Rosetta silent file (secondary structure, phi, psi, omega in degrees, C-alpha in Angstrom):
SEQUENCE: TYYPGVGTAGVGTANPNQVTLGTRRDGNNGNAKAVAVSDMVLVMQMQDASINTTNTSSYGDGSTSRGYTALRSSGKYEFARVIAVSGSTLTLDRNLTLTYTTANATATDGQRKFQVIRVPQFSSLTISDIKTVTPWNGSTGGVFVLNVAGNLALSGTIDASGAGFRGGGSREGRYVAAYDRLWN
SCORE:     score description
SCORE:     0.000 S_00000001
   1 L     0.000  129.998 -174.251  -71.288  -69.079   14.709 S_00000001
   2 E  -114.824  142.643  175.404  -68.500  -66.538   14.281 S_00000001
   3 E  -133.662  131.749  171.426  -65.873  -66.198   11.555 S_00000001
   4 E   -71.314  139.957  174.463  -63.023  -63.682   11.432 S_00000001
   5 E   -76.578  147.902 -179.490  -63.022  -61.766    8.183 S_00000001
   6 E  -116.161  132.527  176.175  -59.920  -62.111    6.031 S_00000001
   7 L    69.590 -135.655 -178.586  -58.433  -59.272    3.974 S_00000001
   8 E  -127.609  140.425  178.722  -60.864  -56.674    2.630 S_00000001
   9 E  -133.586  156.041  173.552  -64.479  -57.092    1.527 S_00000001
  10 E    96.998 -148.550 -174.624  -67.124  -54.788    0.128 S_00000001
  11 L   -53.526  135.135  177.343  -66.845  -51.440   -1.626 S_00000001
  12 L    88.127   -2.250  178.206  -63.704  -51.028   -3.703 S_00000001
  13 L   -99.503  164.974 -179.240  -62.995  -54.746   -4.095 S_00000001
  14 L   -63.385  -34.268  179.596  -63.197  -56.778   -7.305 S_00000001
  15 L  -127.832   83.949 -174.466  -66.191  -58.728   -5.945 S_00000001
  16 L   -67.448   -1.920  175.833  -68.088  -56.482   -3.506 S_00000001
  17 L  -107.628   16.617  179.307  -70.600  -59.276   -2.808 S_00000001
  18 E  -122.723  146.414  179.405  -67.960  -61.746   -1.578 S_00000001
  19 E  -134.461  133.654  175.372  -66.358  -62.226    1.848 S_00000001
  20 E   -97.972  133.529 -174.774  -63.437  -64.491    2.755 S_00000001
  21 E  -106.909  148.132  170.578  -63.692  -66.205    6.131 S_00000001
  22 L   -90.665 -161.928 -175.997  -61.115  -67.381    8.641 S_00000001
  23 L   -68.770  131.912 -178.496  -61.470  -70.345   11.001 S_00000001
  24 L   -61.604  140.930  173.940  -64.943  -70.883   12.458 S_00000001
  25 E  -126.503  121.359 -179.741  -65.549  -70.192   16.160 S_00000001
  26 L   -79.940  144.160  179.852  -68.647  -71.666   17.756 S_00000001
  27 L   -78.053  179.911 -175.236  -70.690  -69.531   20.123 S_00000001
  28 L   -78.765  -15.870 -164.302  -71.634  -70.251   23.745 S_00000001
  29 L  -106.510   15.842  171.217  -75.262  -71.287   23.272 S_00000001
  30 L    74.917   12.946  179.248  -75.142  -74.597   21.404 S_00000001
  31 L  -108.024   15.362 -174.654  -76.662  -73.403   18.104 S_00000001
  32 L   -67.276  130.405  174.668  -73.422  -73.298   16.110 S_00000001
  33 L  -143.276  147.169  176.053  -73.676  -74.459   12.515 S_00000001
  34 L   -62.551  143.995  178.936  -71.402  -73.840    9.575 S_00000001
  35 L   -64.577  140.829 -175.715  -72.635  -71.033    7.372 S_00000001
  36 L  -142.139  168.818  177.590  -74.588  -72.335    4.363 S_00000001
  37 L   -55.529  138.279 -179.531  -76.580  -71.145    1.368 S_00000001
  38 L    80.622   -3.257  174.912  -79.704  -69.147    2.372 S_00000001
  39 L   -70.486  149.965  170.515  -78.297  -68.273    5.829 S_00000001
  40 E   -90.393  140.734  176.093  -78.449  -64.684    7.019 S_00000001
  41 E  -129.694  153.712  172.525  -75.110  -63.214    8.100 S_00000001
  42 E  -111.073  123.717  175.307  -74.038  -60.071    9.901 S_00000001
  43 E  -104.125  123.521 -173.292  -70.821  -58.469    8.613 S_00000001
  44 E  -139.052  129.329  175.750  -69.383  -56.129   11.258 S_00000001
  45 E   -83.372  111.122 -175.797  -66.251  -53.993   11.487 S_00000001
  46 E   -86.311  -40.864 -179.296  -65.115  -54.436   15.092 S_00000001
  47 E  -133.343  135.312  179.070  -61.877  -52.400   15.063 S_00000001
  48 L  -166.880   12.524 -175.304  -60.854  -49.721   12.558 S_00000001
  49 L   -74.787  145.553  169.732  -59.828  -46.574   14.386 S_00000001
  50 E   -85.892  139.908  178.771  -56.837  -44.468   13.405 S_00000001
  51 L  -134.275  155.823  171.500  -54.582  -43.652   16.328 S_00000001
  52 E   -82.460  118.236 -173.823  -51.553  -41.522   17.006 S_00000001
  53 L   -99.443   10.070  178.957  -48.860  -44.149   17.690 S_00000001
  54 L   -65.642  146.870 -179.476  -46.109  -41.860   18.982 S_00000001
  55 L   -86.451   61.798 -179.216  -44.609  -42.894   22.304 S_00000001
  56 L  -140.335 -176.196  176.422  -45.617  -39.607   23.932 S_00000001
  57 L   -69.046   -5.053  176.710  -48.560  -38.123   25.800 S_00000001
  58 L   -87.356   -3.455 -179.432  -50.125  -37.678   22.336 S_00000001
  59 L   -52.900  141.001  178.391  -50.641  -41.446   21.936 S_00000001
  60 E    93.641 -103.649 -174.549  -54.222  -42.288   20.944 S_00000001
  61 L   -87.054   -1.882  179.115  -56.211  -39.151   20.132 S_00000001
  62 L    96.646   -5.648  179.924  -53.173  -36.922   19.625 S_00000001
  63 L  -146.288  -31.991 -172.090  -53.469  -35.011   22.895 S_00000001
  64 L  -115.524    6.769 -177.208  -54.734  -36.922   25.957 S_00000001
  65 L    64.526   23.724  177.935  -53.181  -40.417   25.592 S_00000001
  66 L  -138.309  165.018  168.977  -56.659  -41.883   25.111 S_00000001
  67 L    72.636 -144.694 -171.169  -59.045  -42.612   22.297 S_00000001
  68 L  -148.410  163.747  175.856  -58.435  -42.284   18.584 S_00000001
  69 L   -90.921  -28.987  176.127  -57.859  -39.687   15.909 S_00000001
  70 E  -152.089  130.593 -178.219  -60.606  -41.059   13.602 S_00000001
  71 L   -73.367  -26.721 -177.421  -63.204  -43.748   14.309 S_00000001
  72 L    50.981 -126.479 -173.561  -63.501  -44.690   10.604 S_00000001
  73 L   -97.508   10.053 -179.667  -65.767  -47.758   10.162 S_00000001
  74 L   -53.409  129.424  176.837  -65.548  -49.141   13.715 S_00000001
  75 L    84.952   -6.962 -179.836  -68.916  -50.565   14.765 S_00000001
  76 L   -79.479  149.666 -175.450  -70.527  -50.381   11.341 S_00000001
  77 E  -155.055  166.286  171.232  -72.389  -53.434   10.098 S_00000001
  78 E  -157.899  154.658  178.801  -74.853  -54.808    7.577 S_00000001
  79 E   -99.597  149.316  175.438  -76.930  -57.925    7.045 S_00000001
  80 E  -153.458  167.894  177.131  -76.928  -60.076    3.902 S_00000001
  81 E  -112.378  140.724 -178.853  -78.044  -63.501    2.759 S_00000001
  82 E   -82.451  127.595  176.520  -75.590  -66.172    1.535 S_00000001
  83 E  -110.152  -12.650  176.549  -76.231  -67.396   -2.027 S_00000001
  84 E  -159.982  146.884  174.847  -73.081  -69.522   -2.454 S_00000001
  85 E  -128.230  122.334  178.133  -70.268  -71.032   -0.368 S_00000001
  86 E  -132.016  102.570 -175.256  -67.012  -72.027   -2.060 S_00000001
  87 L    62.596 -120.395  179.999  -64.296  -73.079    0.377 S_00000001
  88 L   -99.785   12.312 -178.446  -63.803  -70.115    2.686 S_00000001
  89 E  -108.365  127.441  173.820  -65.529  -67.611    0.378 S_00000001
  90 E   -99.099  138.624  169.484  -69.145  -66.536    0.791 S_00000001
  91 E  -107.679  129.114 -175.484  -71.079  -64.970   -2.050 S_00000001
  92 E  -100.331  163.058 -176.982  -73.828  -62.694   -0.793 S_00000001
  93 L   -73.284   -4.911  179.731  -77.182  -61.783   -2.337 S_00000001
  94 L  -159.160  163.883  175.626  -76.072  -58.184   -2.834 S_00000001
  95 L   -71.621  140.228  173.790  -73.010  -55.978   -2.862 S_00000001
  96 L   -68.255  144.206 -177.345  -71.889  -54.758    0.539 S_00000001
  97 L   -92.331   -8.323  179.222  -72.405  -51.001    0.912 S_00000001
  98 L  -125.281  170.934  174.402  -69.344  -50.498    3.145 S_00000001
  99 E  -103.797  134.049  179.211  -65.723  -51.649    3.158 S_00000001
 100 E  -119.802  132.872 -173.933  -64.646  -54.198    5.802 S_00000001
 101 E  -136.506  138.848  167.135  -60.958  -54.785    6.537 S_00000001
 102 L  -116.728  121.978  179.858  -58.793  -57.053    8.674 S_00000001
 103 E  -156.641  149.485  176.838  -55.192  -55.851    8.916 S_00000001
 104 L   -69.669  159.751  176.570  -52.447  -55.689   11.514 S_00000001
 105 L   -63.169  148.226  176.026  -51.563  -52.412   13.182 S_00000001
 106 L  -125.277 -174.312  178.393  -49.102  -50.166   11.366 S_00000001
 107 L   -65.398  -23.174 -177.448  -47.183  -47.024   12.281 S_00000001
 108 L  -116.247  -10.987 -177.235  -50.246  -44.940   11.373 S_00000001
 109 E  -129.750  144.420  171.470  -53.210  -47.270   11.957 S_00000001
 110 L   -75.210  176.542  177.192  -54.458  -49.350   14.817 S_00000001
 111 L   -60.542  142.273  179.452  -55.448  -52.978   14.353 S_00000001
 112 E  -121.668  126.106 -178.622  -58.391  -53.473   11.976 S_00000001
 113 E  -139.484  134.912  168.083  -60.739  -56.455   12.441 S_00000001
 114 E  -127.765  158.688  179.295  -64.084  -57.464   10.979 S_00000001
 115 E  -135.185  158.855  175.920  -66.147  -60.557   11.593 S_00000001
 116 E  -120.415  126.384 -176.496  -68.970  -62.442    9.906 S_00000001
 117 E  -117.620  126.158  173.072  -71.627  -63.932   12.175 S_00000001
 118 E   -71.007  125.442 -175.444  -74.141  -66.571   11.092 S_00000001
 119 E   -97.016  114.828  176.182  -77.503  -65.236   12.299 S_00000001
 120 L   -65.313  138.297 -178.527  -79.887  -67.879   13.688 S_00000001
 121 E  -118.874  139.415 -177.990  -83.406  -67.360   12.306 S_00000001
 122 E  -136.506  147.154  173.118  -86.658  -68.322   13.980 S_00000001
 123 L   -76.068  -37.021  169.882  -90.328  -67.989   13.076 S_00000001
 124 L  -152.503  161.620 -174.952  -90.963  -67.411   16.819 S_00000001
 125 E  -154.104  139.386  171.741  -88.763  -67.891   19.859 S_00000001
 126 E  -119.118  125.197  174.479  -88.984  -68.195   23.636 S_00000001
 127 E  -111.634  109.624 -177.213  -85.865  -67.577   25.712 S_00000001
 128 L  -116.924    0.521  178.540  -86.525  -68.737   29.258 S_00000001
 129 L  -118.308 -162.882  179.169  -82.990  -69.497   30.417 S_00000001
 130 E   -98.922  124.681  172.729  -79.704  -67.591   30.437 S_00000001
 131 E  -107.258  130.211  179.966  -77.996  -66.986   27.108 S_00000001
 132 E  -106.921  148.029  178.823  -74.426  -65.728   27.327 S_00000001
 133 L   -84.099  130.494  176.366  -72.616  -63.677   24.740 S_00000001
 134 L   -63.526  122.157 -174.277  -69.501  -65.316   23.323 S_00000001
 135 L   -64.353  147.380  172.739  -66.687  -63.006   24.501 S_00000001
 136 L   -64.980  126.616 -179.175  -64.654  -60.921   22.070 S_00000001
 137 L  -112.136   13.089 -178.038  -61.273  -62.662   21.722 S_00000001
 138 L   100.194  -12.408  177.824  -59.562  -60.118   19.491 S_00000001
 139 L  -132.470  -38.199 -177.741  -60.958  -61.648   16.275 S_00000001
 140 L  -145.548  165.550  176.137  -64.553  -62.748   16.890 S_00000001
 141 L    98.681 -169.492  178.042  -67.363  -62.604   19.431 S_00000001
 142 L    80.321    3.239 -176.599  -68.737  -59.827   21.605 S_00000001
 143 L  -134.261  136.577  173.802  -72.044  -59.720   19.705 S_00000001
 144 L  -115.367  119.418 -177.292  -75.365  -61.493   20.282 S_00000001
 145 L  -139.989  139.896  172.219  -77.571  -61.500   17.204 S_00000001
 146 L  -153.118  164.694 -179.656  -80.648  -63.405   16.102 S_00000001
 147 E  -126.529  121.440  179.008  -83.571  -62.878   13.739 S_00000001
 148 E  -121.056  116.998 -177.531  -87.129  -63.613   14.852 S_00000001
 149 L   -72.724  -34.629 -177.199  -89.862  -63.175   12.233 S_00000001
 150 L  -110.302 -125.842 -175.861  -92.763  -63.454   14.703 S_00000001
 151 L   -86.293  137.724  172.162  -93.007  -63.273   18.475 S_00000001
 152 E  -115.045  114.868  176.377  -90.016  -63.221   20.795 S_00000001
 153 E  -102.246  115.545 -175.857  -90.881  -64.119   24.393 S_00000001
 154 E  -115.358   95.801  174.674  -88.000  -63.176   26.674 S_00000001
 155 L  -109.638   -2.930  176.677  -88.453  -64.389   30.233 S_00000001
 156 L   -99.192 -150.986 -175.539  -84.810  -65.379   30.588 S_00000001
 157 E  -134.925  140.917  167.713  -81.644  -63.334   30.392 S_00000001
 158 E  -108.596  110.908 -172.944  -79.140  -62.403   27.706 S_00000001
 159 E  -102.908  112.996  179.148  -75.918  -61.834   29.634 S_00000001
 160 L  -108.903   16.839 -177.196  -73.223  -59.785   27.914 S_00000001
 161 L   -55.829  119.806  175.786  -71.202  -59.079   31.062 S_00000001
 162 L    67.161   12.990 -174.331  -67.547  -58.617   30.132 S_00000001
 163 L   -97.034  -14.138 -175.233  -68.091  -60.047   26.638 S_00000001
 164 L   -81.079 -170.757  179.458  -67.700  -56.929   24.495 S_00000001
 165 L   -58.729  133.482 -179.417  -64.705  -55.161   23.069 S_00000001
 166 L   -93.549  133.072  178.034  -62.072  -54.684   25.716 S_00000001
 167 L   -83.485 -179.778  178.487  -60.556  -51.262   26.110 S_00000001
 168 L   -71.073  149.099  179.015  -57.013  -50.420   27.058 S_00000001
 169 L   -74.908  161.488 -179.156  -55.870  -51.114   30.597 S_00000001
 170 L   -92.057  123.654  174.629  -55.193  -48.354   33.068 S_00000001
 171 H   -74.563  -33.386 -176.951  -51.576  -47.594   33.816 S_00000001
 172 H   -55.231  -41.739 -179.454  -52.589  -45.388   36.716 S_00000001
 173 H   -60.210  -38.573  178.883  -53.860  -48.409   38.677 S_00000001
 174 H   -67.150  -41.255 -178.476  -50.483  -50.152   38.449 S_00000001
 175 H   -67.881  -38.970  177.487  -48.586  -47.088   39.657 S_00000001
 176 H   -63.151  -43.803  179.651  -50.932  -46.588   42.588 S_00000001
 177 H   -63.130  -41.162  178.856  -50.532  -50.254   43.577 S_00000001
 178 H   -64.362  -41.501  178.185  -46.718  -49.968   43.321 S_00000001
 179 H   -60.426  -45.170 -179.835  -46.807  -46.783   45.448 S_00000001
 180 H   -61.571  -39.212  179.794  -48.915  -48.551   48.091 S_00000001
 181 H   -67.396  -35.264 -178.886  -46.430  -51.444   48.271 S_00000001
 182 H   -72.477  -39.584 -169.673  -43.508  -49.040   48.695 S_00000001
 183 H  -108.162   -7.558 -177.714  -45.028  -46.811   51.377 S_00000001
 184 L  -120.578    0.000    0.000  -47.570  -48.955   53.239 S_00000001
């Protein structure tokens, strides 16, 4: 079960052990349940890079029209246990050690998104079929996570094809296709 993070959570906030959640998104594999007390959650910063936003060849990393100027907290994560749920606010069993932010892009920053994922827990588990990763939709998804205390028997498949963070499209491909239509 996936939730987009709202605002800022963690270090530097008034309550560094609390996270505000957006609207729940159920995953692909039929185990979706609303987050509840004693659940394990994964808090993960999905997007947080600084980029050069000028409309020049310096867009992105400042020189090659690709990438970023600073990765910041992109991809960082931590696990915690829920000790209270009040409306859309989770209280965790400990203070988060990082800062997680959801904010729209600005003139100096790219889009920033974090998500909170309810982690299914098992004493042991056998996966004998195909499990698919819920695709990243710009707010949630793109991650497959579970916690198995004992044995995990994996004779099936966990398929993450095309489900992760999507990169920028290639302009070059469009120009080549346009060239081919003009001259061929």
